[in-house]
Amino acid sequence: MLKESLPATPAKITAEWFSSKLGQKVKSIENTRNIWGTASKLFYDITYVDGSCDEKPTKVCVKDVFDPKMIESQPWTISLAQRESEFFTDIAPVVDNMIFPKCWWAGKSDKQGIAIMTDLTAEGCSFPPEVASYPVAMVMNGVEQLAGLHAKYWGRSQEDHPWIWNNYDPAMKFIASTWDETVRLPGRRPQLPDYLMDGKRCNEALDRYYAEGNPRFRTLLHGDTHIGNVYFTGDGKIGFLDWSAFHFGSCFHDIVYHMTAMLTIEDRRAHEMEILDHYLETLHRLGGPRFDRHGDPEVMIEYRRSFMTNVIWLVCPDGLQSKERVEVLCERTVAAYNDHKVIDVILDAPRPTA
């Protein structure tokens, strides 16, 4: 971990700081726009002392937690920024066959995590709105990208990479701990079916989902593949943003979470097996194992139980995501839970023997 002090406010981001991180003398910088949030994104135009430099960026995005009040009131946000910096320093350099933002420098200290990335908008990339649905072909490309990550780390675990601790499952269990209260809040949208109003049973299913994952399907996950964490390249491919939740788990976590968020209910129902087969074929082509959902019942069991990953849209706290997004993705999640009998698949399964 760096001993130096990383910028905690935008005022600390200077031409001199960029010079030290980019390895090229910077003459001046211009802060062109900002997107504020849990992790804020500040955009800069850079001018170098020696004029244009083809090997260095001129338009960048600096991602960090730049709000001291946020850090004081929500200190966990620092761990997310640190985790994303770890992705760019330790994971991104070895991952093939996947699209994500180019990072020019990343680092962390005990109080900060920061990344200097290419400004995707300047490269002709675009971003989805709060709510949308996309063609099946687009989701096919998304699962191809995820197969690239999964194949690279197939079969590995936290035992192999102790620094990749699971920061995702505990967060979801904490959010779901107030299930009974959350789903009964006034103005709750949409109304959940009766079986999803039973917080005790649903939390039991969530606990067993995390505890009883089939190790045959374990790999490194992006972890948070919903519509808000993707972008589209100029040639129409999907890239993945926000690498603060990567951890080891079932490969189908990434797949069903992405699919549910990106497709209409009708398209997911009509094409999900086609998408699953495409993912499995791509996984094998890129060096992962070969799986046959027709001849191997464990594939479909793990696939169906992995829809539990969408739990966040059932119990999402106010302010974490927009109400518009929660409403639509909650509806899509309920449909998937109904279709795949997710709670029953998990709770009716025999408990693993020690």
GROMACS .gro file of C-alpha atoms in nm:
model
  354
    1MET     CA    1   0.000   0.000   0.000
    2LEU     CA    2   0.132   0.344  -0.091
    3LYS     CA    3   0.283   0.551   0.186
    4GLU     CA    4   0.221   0.875  -0.003
    5SER     CA    5  -0.092   1.081   0.054
    6LEU     CA    6  -0.337   1.048  -0.234
    7PRO     CA    7  -0.569   1.336  -0.331
    8ALA     CA    8  -0.873   1.352  -0.105
    9THR     CA    9  -1.024   1.660  -0.272
   10PRO     CA   10  -1.027   1.787  -0.632
   11ALA     CA   11  -0.801   2.076  -0.534
   12LYS     CA   12  -0.522   1.825  -0.472
   13ILE     CA   13  -0.529   1.706  -0.833
   14THR     CA   14  -0.271   1.921  -1.007
   15ALA     CA   15  -0.053   1.919  -1.316
   16GLU     CA   16   0.236   1.814  -1.097
   17TRP     CA   17   0.040   1.519  -0.960
   18PHE     CA   18  -0.054   1.404  -1.310
   19SER     CA   19   0.311   1.439  -1.416
   20SER     CA   20   0.422   1.205  -1.137
   21LYS     CA   21   0.164   0.941  -1.224
   22LEU     CA   22   0.170   0.951  -1.605
   23GLY     CA   23   0.547   0.971  -1.640
   24GLN     CA   24   0.527   1.272  -1.869
   25LYS     CA   25   0.567   1.639  -1.778
   26VAL     CA   26   0.222   1.801  -1.775
   27LYS     CA   27   0.197   2.170  -1.861
   28SER     CA   28  -0.165   2.231  -1.764
   29ILE     CA   29  -0.494   2.059  -1.687
   30GLU     CA   30  -0.857   2.161  -1.727
   31ASN     CA   31  -1.136   2.007  -1.521
   32THR     CA   32  -1.409   1.977  -1.786
   33ARG     CA   33  -1.689   1.809  -1.590
   34ASN     CA   34  -1.762   1.601  -1.281
   35ILE     CA   35  -1.998   1.321  -1.185
   36TRP     CA   36  -2.048   1.312  -0.809
   37GLY     CA   37  -2.142   0.998  -0.620
   38THR     CA   38  -2.021   0.736  -0.375
   39ALA     CA   39  -1.715   0.723  -0.595
   40SER     CA   40  -1.690   1.044  -0.795
   41LYS     CA   41  -1.553   1.079  -1.146
   42LEU     CA   42  -1.363   1.394  -1.241
   43PHE     CA   43  -1.277   1.458  -1.607
   44TYR     CA   44  -0.969   1.644  -1.725
   45ASP     CA   45  -0.809   1.763  -2.047
   46ILE     CA   46  -0.431   1.739  -2.024
   47THR     CA   47  -0.170   1.945  -2.209
   48TYR     CA   48   0.190   1.823  -2.199
   49VAL     CA   49   0.503   2.037  -2.185
   50ASP     CA   50   0.637   1.876  -2.501
   51GLY     CA   51   0.310   1.923  -2.687
   52SER     CA   52   0.112   1.626  -2.812
   53CYS     CA   53   0.218   1.286  -2.688
   54ASP     CA   54   0.074   0.990  -2.876
   55GLU     CA   55   0.164   0.748  -2.597
   56LYS     CA   56  -0.008   0.942  -2.318
   57PRO     CA   57  -0.375   1.037  -2.270
   58THR     CA   58  -0.508   1.387  -2.325
   59LYS     CA   59  -0.857   1.321  -2.186
   60VAL     CA   60  -0.889   1.125  -1.863
   61CYS     CA   61  -1.131   1.032  -1.588
   62VAL     CA   62  -1.005   1.030  -1.230
   63LYS     CA   63  -1.216   0.809  -1.004
   64ASP     CA   64  -1.193   0.842  -0.627
   65VAL     CA   65  -1.391   0.926  -0.314
   66PHE     CA   66  -1.345   1.302  -0.321
   67ASP     CA   67  -1.586   1.401  -0.044
   68PRO     CA   68  -1.432   1.417   0.307
   69LYS     CA   69  -1.781   1.425   0.459
   70MET     CA   70  -1.870   1.107   0.269
   71ILE     CA   71  -1.552   0.941   0.394
   72GLU     CA   72  -1.633   1.041   0.751
   73SER     CA   73  -1.997   0.930   0.745
   74GLN     CA   74  -1.957   0.628   0.513
   75PRO     CA   75  -1.602   0.497   0.563
   76TRP     CA   76  -1.683   0.175   0.375
   77THR     CA   77  -1.675   0.375   0.051
   78ILE     CA   78  -1.296   0.383   0.079
   79SER     CA   79  -1.278   0.004   0.064
   80LEU     CA   80  -1.467   0.012  -0.266
   81ALA     CA   81  -1.225   0.264  -0.415
   82GLN     CA   82  -0.930   0.061  -0.291
   83ARG     CA   83  -1.077  -0.258  -0.438
   84GLU     CA   84  -1.119  -0.099  -0.780
   85SER     CA   85  -0.760   0.025  -0.777
   86GLU     CA   86  -0.652  -0.333  -0.701
   87PHE     CA   87  -0.839  -0.456  -1.005
   88PHE     CA   88  -0.648  -0.221  -1.233
   89THR     CA   89  -0.308  -0.294  -1.079
   90ASP     CA   90  -0.334  -0.670  -1.024
   91ILE     CA   91  -0.617  -0.820  -1.232
   92ALA     CA   92  -0.662  -0.612  -1.548
   93PRO     CA   93  -0.307  -0.666  -1.681
   94VAL     CA   94  -0.360  -1.043  -1.708
   95VAL     CA   95  -0.723  -1.058  -1.827
   96ASP     CA   96  -0.771  -1.131  -2.197
   97ASN     CA   97  -1.084  -1.127  -2.409
   98MET     CA   98  -1.271  -0.870  -2.204
   99ILE     CA   99  -1.347  -0.502  -2.250
  100PHE     CA  100  -1.303  -0.255  -1.963
  101PRO     CA  101  -1.166   0.100  -1.937
  102LYS     CA  102  -0.796   0.149  -1.997
  103CYS     CA  103  -0.625   0.257  -1.676
  104TRP     CA  104  -0.313   0.475  -1.694
  105TRP     CA  105  -0.234   0.459  -1.324
  106ALA     CA  106  -0.397   0.326  -1.009
  107GLY     CA  107  -0.296   0.311  -0.647
  108LYS     CA  108  -0.422   0.304  -0.292
  109SER     CA  109  -0.326   0.424   0.052
  110ASP     CA  110  -0.478   0.341   0.387
  111LYS     CA  111  -0.723   0.628   0.335
  112GLN     CA  112  -0.787   0.629  -0.038
  113GLY     CA  113  -0.806   0.439  -0.365
  114ILE     CA  114  -0.772   0.614  -0.699
  115ALA     CA  115  -0.757   0.535  -1.070
  116ILE     CA  116  -0.671   0.746  -1.375
  117MET     CA  117  -0.870   0.603  -1.665
  118THR     CA  118  -0.935   0.696  -2.025
  119ASP     CA  119  -1.236   0.924  -2.073
  120LEU     CA  120  -1.467   0.678  -2.246
  121THR     CA  121  -1.693   0.947  -2.389
  122ALA     CA  122  -1.397   1.096  -2.574
  123GLU     CA  123  -1.341   0.753  -2.730
  124GLY     CA  124  -1.694   0.745  -2.868
  125CYS     CA  125  -1.842   0.522  -2.600
  126SER     CA  126  -2.196   0.562  -2.468
  127PHE     CA  127  -2.380   0.464  -2.153
  128PRO     CA  128  -2.726   0.320  -2.083
  129PRO     CA  129  -3.000   0.526  -1.919
  130GLU     CA  130  -3.139   0.436  -1.579
  131VAL     CA  131  -3.379   0.188  -1.735
  132ALA     CA  132  -3.364   0.020  -2.073
  133SER     CA  133  -3.373  -0.315  -2.246
  134TYR     CA  134  -3.140  -0.437  -2.517
  135PRO     CA  135  -3.139  -0.691  -2.800
  136VAL     CA  136  -3.041  -1.048  -2.728
  137ALA     CA  137  -2.733  -1.006  -2.948
  138MET     CA  138  -2.604  -0.736  -2.715
  139VAL     CA  139  -2.640  -0.961  -2.411
  140MET     CA  140  -2.468  -1.239  -2.605
  141ASN     CA  141  -2.170  -1.006  -2.636
  142GLY     CA  142  -2.190  -0.926  -2.266
  143VAL     CA  143  -2.164  -1.291  -2.162
  144GLU     CA  144  -1.874  -1.333  -2.406
  145GLN     CA  145  -1.688  -1.061  -2.216
  146LEU     CA  146  -1.764  -1.228  -1.884
  147ALA     CA  147  -1.647  -1.564  -2.017
  148GLY     CA  148  -1.309  -1.402  -2.084
  149LEU     CA  149  -1.269  -1.310  -1.717
  150HIS     CA  150  -1.411  -1.639  -1.590
  151ALA     CA  151  -1.191  -1.858  -1.808
  152LYS     CA  152  -0.877  -1.681  -1.687
  153TYR     CA  153  -0.949  -1.755  -1.321
  154TRP     CA  154  -1.148  -2.076  -1.350
  155GLY     CA  155  -1.132  -2.300  -1.046
  156ARG     CA  156  -0.935  -2.056  -0.835
  157SER     CA  157  -1.050  -1.928  -0.499
  158GLN     CA  158  -0.966  -1.693  -0.215
  159GLU     CA  159  -0.723  -1.959  -0.093
  160ASP     CA  160  -0.517  -1.894  -0.407
  161HIS     CA  161  -0.554  -1.515  -0.381
  162PRO     CA  162  -0.603  -1.426  -0.013
  163TRP     CA  163  -0.612  -1.053  -0.085
  164ILE     CA  164  -0.933  -1.096  -0.289
  165TRP     CA  165  -1.165  -1.112   0.009
  166ASN     CA  166  -1.539  -1.137  -0.048
  167ASN     CA  167  -1.682  -0.792   0.017
  168TYR     CA  168  -2.003  -0.865  -0.174
  169ASP     CA  169  -2.190  -1.143   0.005
  170PRO     CA  170  -2.174  -0.979   0.352
  171ALA     CA  171  -2.304  -0.652   0.206
  172MET     CA  172  -2.602  -0.826   0.046
  173LYS     CA  173  -2.681  -1.017   0.364
  174PHE     CA  174  -2.670  -0.694   0.562
  175ILE     CA  175  -2.907  -0.520   0.319
  176ALA     CA  176  -3.144  -0.818   0.327
  177SER     CA  177  -3.146  -0.833   0.708
  178THR     CA  178  -3.434  -0.582   0.716
  179TRP     CA  179  -3.632  -0.774   0.453
  180ASP     CA  180  -3.967  -0.779   0.633
  181GLU     CA  181  -3.957  -0.405   0.698
  182THR     CA  182  -3.823  -0.303   0.357
  183VAL     CA  183  -4.079  -0.489   0.147
  184ARG     CA  184  -4.364  -0.333   0.349
  185LEU     CA  185  -4.257   0.028   0.320
  186PRO     CA  186  -4.537   0.262   0.203
  187GLY     CA  187  -4.530   0.313  -0.171
  188ARG     CA  188  -4.333  -0.006  -0.224
  189ARG     CA  189  -4.311  -0.078  -0.599
  190PRO     CA  190  -4.412  -0.325  -0.724
  191GLN     CA  191  -4.600  -0.538  -0.473
  192LEU     CA  192  -4.415  -0.867  -0.421
  193PRO     CA  193  -4.589  -1.206  -0.429
  194ASP     CA  194  -4.666  -1.354  -0.088
  195TYR     CA  195  -4.374  -1.597  -0.085
  196LEU     CA  196  -4.129  -1.307  -0.127
  197MET     CA  197  -4.285  -1.121   0.168
  198ASP     CA  198  -4.151  -1.386   0.407
  199GLY     CA  199  -3.821  -1.235   0.518
  200LYS     CA  200  -3.720  -1.526   0.740
  201ARG     CA  201  -3.756  -1.782   0.462
  202CYS     CA  202  -3.599  -1.559   0.197
  203ASN     CA  203  -3.302  -1.480   0.420
  204GLU     CA  204  -3.257  -1.850   0.486
  205ALA     CA  205  -3.247  -1.901   0.109
  206LEU     CA  206  -2.994  -1.619   0.071
  207ASP     CA  207  -2.771  -1.765   0.343
  208ARG     CA  208  -2.782  -2.108   0.183
  209TYR     CA  209  -2.722  -1.965  -0.163
  210TYR     CA  210  -2.394  -1.813  -0.048
  211ALA     CA  211  -2.292  -2.104   0.175
  212GLU     CA  212  -2.372  -2.391  -0.060
  213GLY     CA  213  -2.246  -2.278  -0.399
  214ASN     CA  214  -2.119  -2.563  -0.615
  215PRO     CA  215  -1.736  -2.533  -0.630
  216ARG     CA  216  -1.739  -2.683  -0.981
  217PHE     CA  217  -1.849  -2.342  -1.111
  218ARG     CA  218  -1.623  -2.120  -0.902
  219THR     CA  219  -1.423  -1.843  -1.066
  220LEU     CA  220  -1.343  -1.474  -1.031
  221LEU     CA  221  -1.651  -1.257  -1.082
  222HIS     CA  222  -1.707  -0.897  -1.179
  223GLY     CA  223  -1.977  -0.922  -0.915
  224ASP     CA  224  -2.206  -0.634  -1.013
  225THR     CA  225  -2.298  -0.677  -1.379
  226HIS     CA  226  -2.626  -0.485  -1.387
  227ILE     CA  227  -2.720  -0.223  -1.645
  228GLY     CA  228  -2.561   0.063  -1.451
  229ASN     CA  229  -2.215  -0.089  -1.475
  230VAL     CA  230  -2.185  -0.137  -1.850
  231TYR     CA  231  -2.097   0.086  -2.143
  232PHE     CA  232  -2.108   0.052  -2.519
  233THR     CA  233  -1.808   0.094  -2.745
  234GLY     CA  234  -1.824   0.279  -3.074
  235ASP     CA  235  -1.845  -0.052  -3.262
  236GLY     CA  236  -2.138  -0.173  -3.052
  237LYS     CA  237  -1.971  -0.401  -2.799
  238ILE     CA  238  -2.024  -0.410  -2.423
  239GLY     CA  239  -1.761  -0.307  -2.172
  240PHE     CA  240  -1.782  -0.342  -1.795
  241LEU     CA  241  -1.737  -0.061  -1.541
  242ASP     CA  242  -1.712  -0.040  -1.162
  243TRP     CA  243  -1.473  -0.309  -1.046
  244SER     CA  244  -1.526  -0.256  -0.674
  245ALA     CA  245  -1.706  -0.586  -0.608
  246PHE     CA  246  -1.493  -0.850  -0.780
  247HIS     CA  247  -1.473  -1.170  -0.577
  248PHE     CA  248  -1.481  -1.547  -0.617
  249GLY     CA  249  -1.816  -1.719  -0.663
  250SER     CA  250  -2.040  -1.905  -0.905
  251CYS     CA  251  -1.990  -1.805  -1.268
  252PHE     CA  252  -2.366  -1.789  -1.314
  253HIS     CA  253  -2.387  -1.501  -1.065
  254ASP     CA  254  -2.245  -1.268  -1.330
  255ILE     CA  255  -2.446  -1.421  -1.613
  256VAL     CA  256  -2.798  -1.415  -1.468
  257TYR     CA  257  -2.751  -1.077  -1.300
  258HIS     CA  258  -2.646  -0.927  -1.633
  259MET     CA  259  -2.918  -1.102  -1.830
  260THR     CA  260  -3.201  -1.005  -1.593
  261ALA     CA  261  -3.104  -0.638  -1.596
  262MET     CA  262  -3.050  -0.607  -1.972
  263LEU     CA  263  -3.345  -0.796  -2.122
  264THR     CA  264  -3.720  -0.760  -2.113
  265ILE     CA  265  -3.898  -1.038  -1.928
  266GLU     CA  266  -4.026  -1.173  -2.258
  267ASP     CA  267  -3.683  -1.179  -2.423
  268ARG     CA  268  -3.521  -1.340  -2.121
  269ARG     CA  269  -3.783  -1.613  -2.118
  270ALA     CA  270  -3.754  -1.673  -2.491
  271HIS     CA  271  -3.375  -1.665  -2.523
  272GLU     CA  272  -3.207  -1.738  -2.190
  273MET     CA  273  -3.110  -2.094  -2.280
  274GLU     CA  274  -2.962  -1.970  -2.606
  275ILE     CA  275  -2.761  -1.713  -2.411
  276LEU     CA  276  -2.654  -1.972  -2.154
  277ASP     CA  277  -2.536  -2.210  -2.426
  278HIS     CA  278  -2.341  -1.928  -2.592
  279TYR     CA  279  -2.173  -1.845  -2.262
  280LEU     CA  280  -2.079  -2.209  -2.197
  281GLU     CA  281  -1.942  -2.251  -2.550
  282THR     CA  282  -1.738  -1.930  -2.522
  283LEU     CA  283  -1.608  -2.027  -2.178
  284HIS     CA  284  -1.472  -2.353  -2.318
  285ARG     CA  285  -1.330  -2.187  -2.630
  286LEU     CA  286  -1.136  -1.942  -2.412
  287GLY     CA  287  -0.981  -2.215  -2.200
  288GLY     CA  288  -1.246  -2.297  -1.941
  289PRO     CA  289  -1.408  -2.637  -1.888
  290ARG     CA  290  -1.677  -2.784  -2.112
  291PHE     CA  291  -2.023  -2.805  -1.958
  292ASP     CA  292  -2.336  -2.964  -2.106
  293ARG     CA  293  -2.660  -2.841  -1.950
  294HIS     CA  294  -2.850  -3.131  -2.110
  295GLY     CA  295  -2.634  -3.410  -1.971
  296ASP     CA  296  -2.517  -3.252  -1.646
  297PRO     CA  297  -2.805  -3.166  -1.409
  298GLU     CA  298  -2.575  -2.970  -1.177
  299VAL     CA  299  -2.538  -2.702  -1.445
  300MET     CA  300  -2.906  -2.610  -1.444
  301ILE     CA  301  -2.938  -2.639  -1.067
  302GLU     CA  302  -2.655  -2.391  -1.016
  303TYR     CA  303  -2.788  -2.168  -1.294
  304ARG     CA  304  -3.138  -2.153  -1.145
  305ARG     CA  305  -3.025  -2.094  -0.786
  306SER     CA  306  -2.793  -1.816  -0.905
  307PHE     CA  307  -3.092  -1.594  -0.982
  308MET     CA  308  -3.086  -1.532  -0.606
  309THR     CA  309  -2.815  -1.281  -0.697
  310ASN     CA  310  -3.090  -1.042  -0.807
  311VAL     CA  311  -3.203  -1.010  -0.444
  312ILE     CA  312  -3.084  -0.650  -0.431
  313TRP     CA  313  -3.374  -0.537  -0.652
  314LEU     CA  314  -3.626  -0.684  -0.406
  315VAL     CA  315  -3.488  -0.511  -0.096
  316CYS     CA  316  -3.286  -0.219  -0.234
  317PRO     CA  317  -3.266   0.062   0.025
  318ASP     CA  318  -3.384   0.408  -0.073
  319GLY     CA  319  -3.109   0.613  -0.231
  320LEU     CA  320  -2.885   0.326  -0.336
  321GLN     CA  321  -3.036   0.313  -0.686
  322SER     CA  322  -3.295   0.528  -0.859
  323LYS     CA  323  -3.659   0.443  -0.791
  324GLU     CA  324  -3.712   0.410  -1.165
  325ARG     CA  325  -3.441   0.145  -1.196
  326VAL     CA  326  -3.550  -0.043  -0.884
  327GLU     CA  327  -3.910  -0.062  -1.003
  328VAL     CA  328  -3.827  -0.212  -1.341
  329LEU     CA  329  -3.554  -0.448  -1.224
  330CYS     CA  330  -3.766  -0.562  -0.930
  331GLU     CA  331  -4.038  -0.662  -1.177
  332ARG     CA  332  -3.785  -0.850  -1.391
  333THR     CA  333  -3.642  -1.019  -1.082
  334VAL     CA  334  -3.980  -1.138  -0.956
  335ALA     CA  335  -4.055  -1.288  -1.298
  336ALA     CA  336  -3.723  -1.475  -1.293
  337TYR     CA  337  -3.781  -1.599  -0.937
  338ASN     CA  338  -4.124  -1.725  -1.038
  339ASP     CA  339  -4.000  -1.889  -1.357
  340HIS     CA  340  -3.708  -2.071  -1.194
  341LYS     CA  341  -3.864  -2.139  -0.850
  342VAL     CA  342  -3.546  -1.989  -0.708
  343ILE     CA  343  -3.634  -1.999  -0.338
  344ASP     CA  344  -3.760  -2.358  -0.361
  345VAL     CA  345  -3.459  -2.477  -0.562
  346ILE     CA  346  -3.229  -2.351  -0.287
  347LEU     CA  347  -3.429  -2.455   0.020
  348ASP     CA  348  -3.544  -2.793  -0.112
  349ALA     CA  349  -3.191  -2.903  -0.196
  350PRO     CA  350  -3.027  -3.145   0.049
  351ARG     CA  351  -2.773  -2.976   0.270
  352PRO     CA  352  -2.414  -3.065   0.179
  353THR     CA  353  -2.255  -3.325   0.402
  354ALA     CA  354  -1.944  -3.226   0.592
   0.00000   0.00000   0.00000
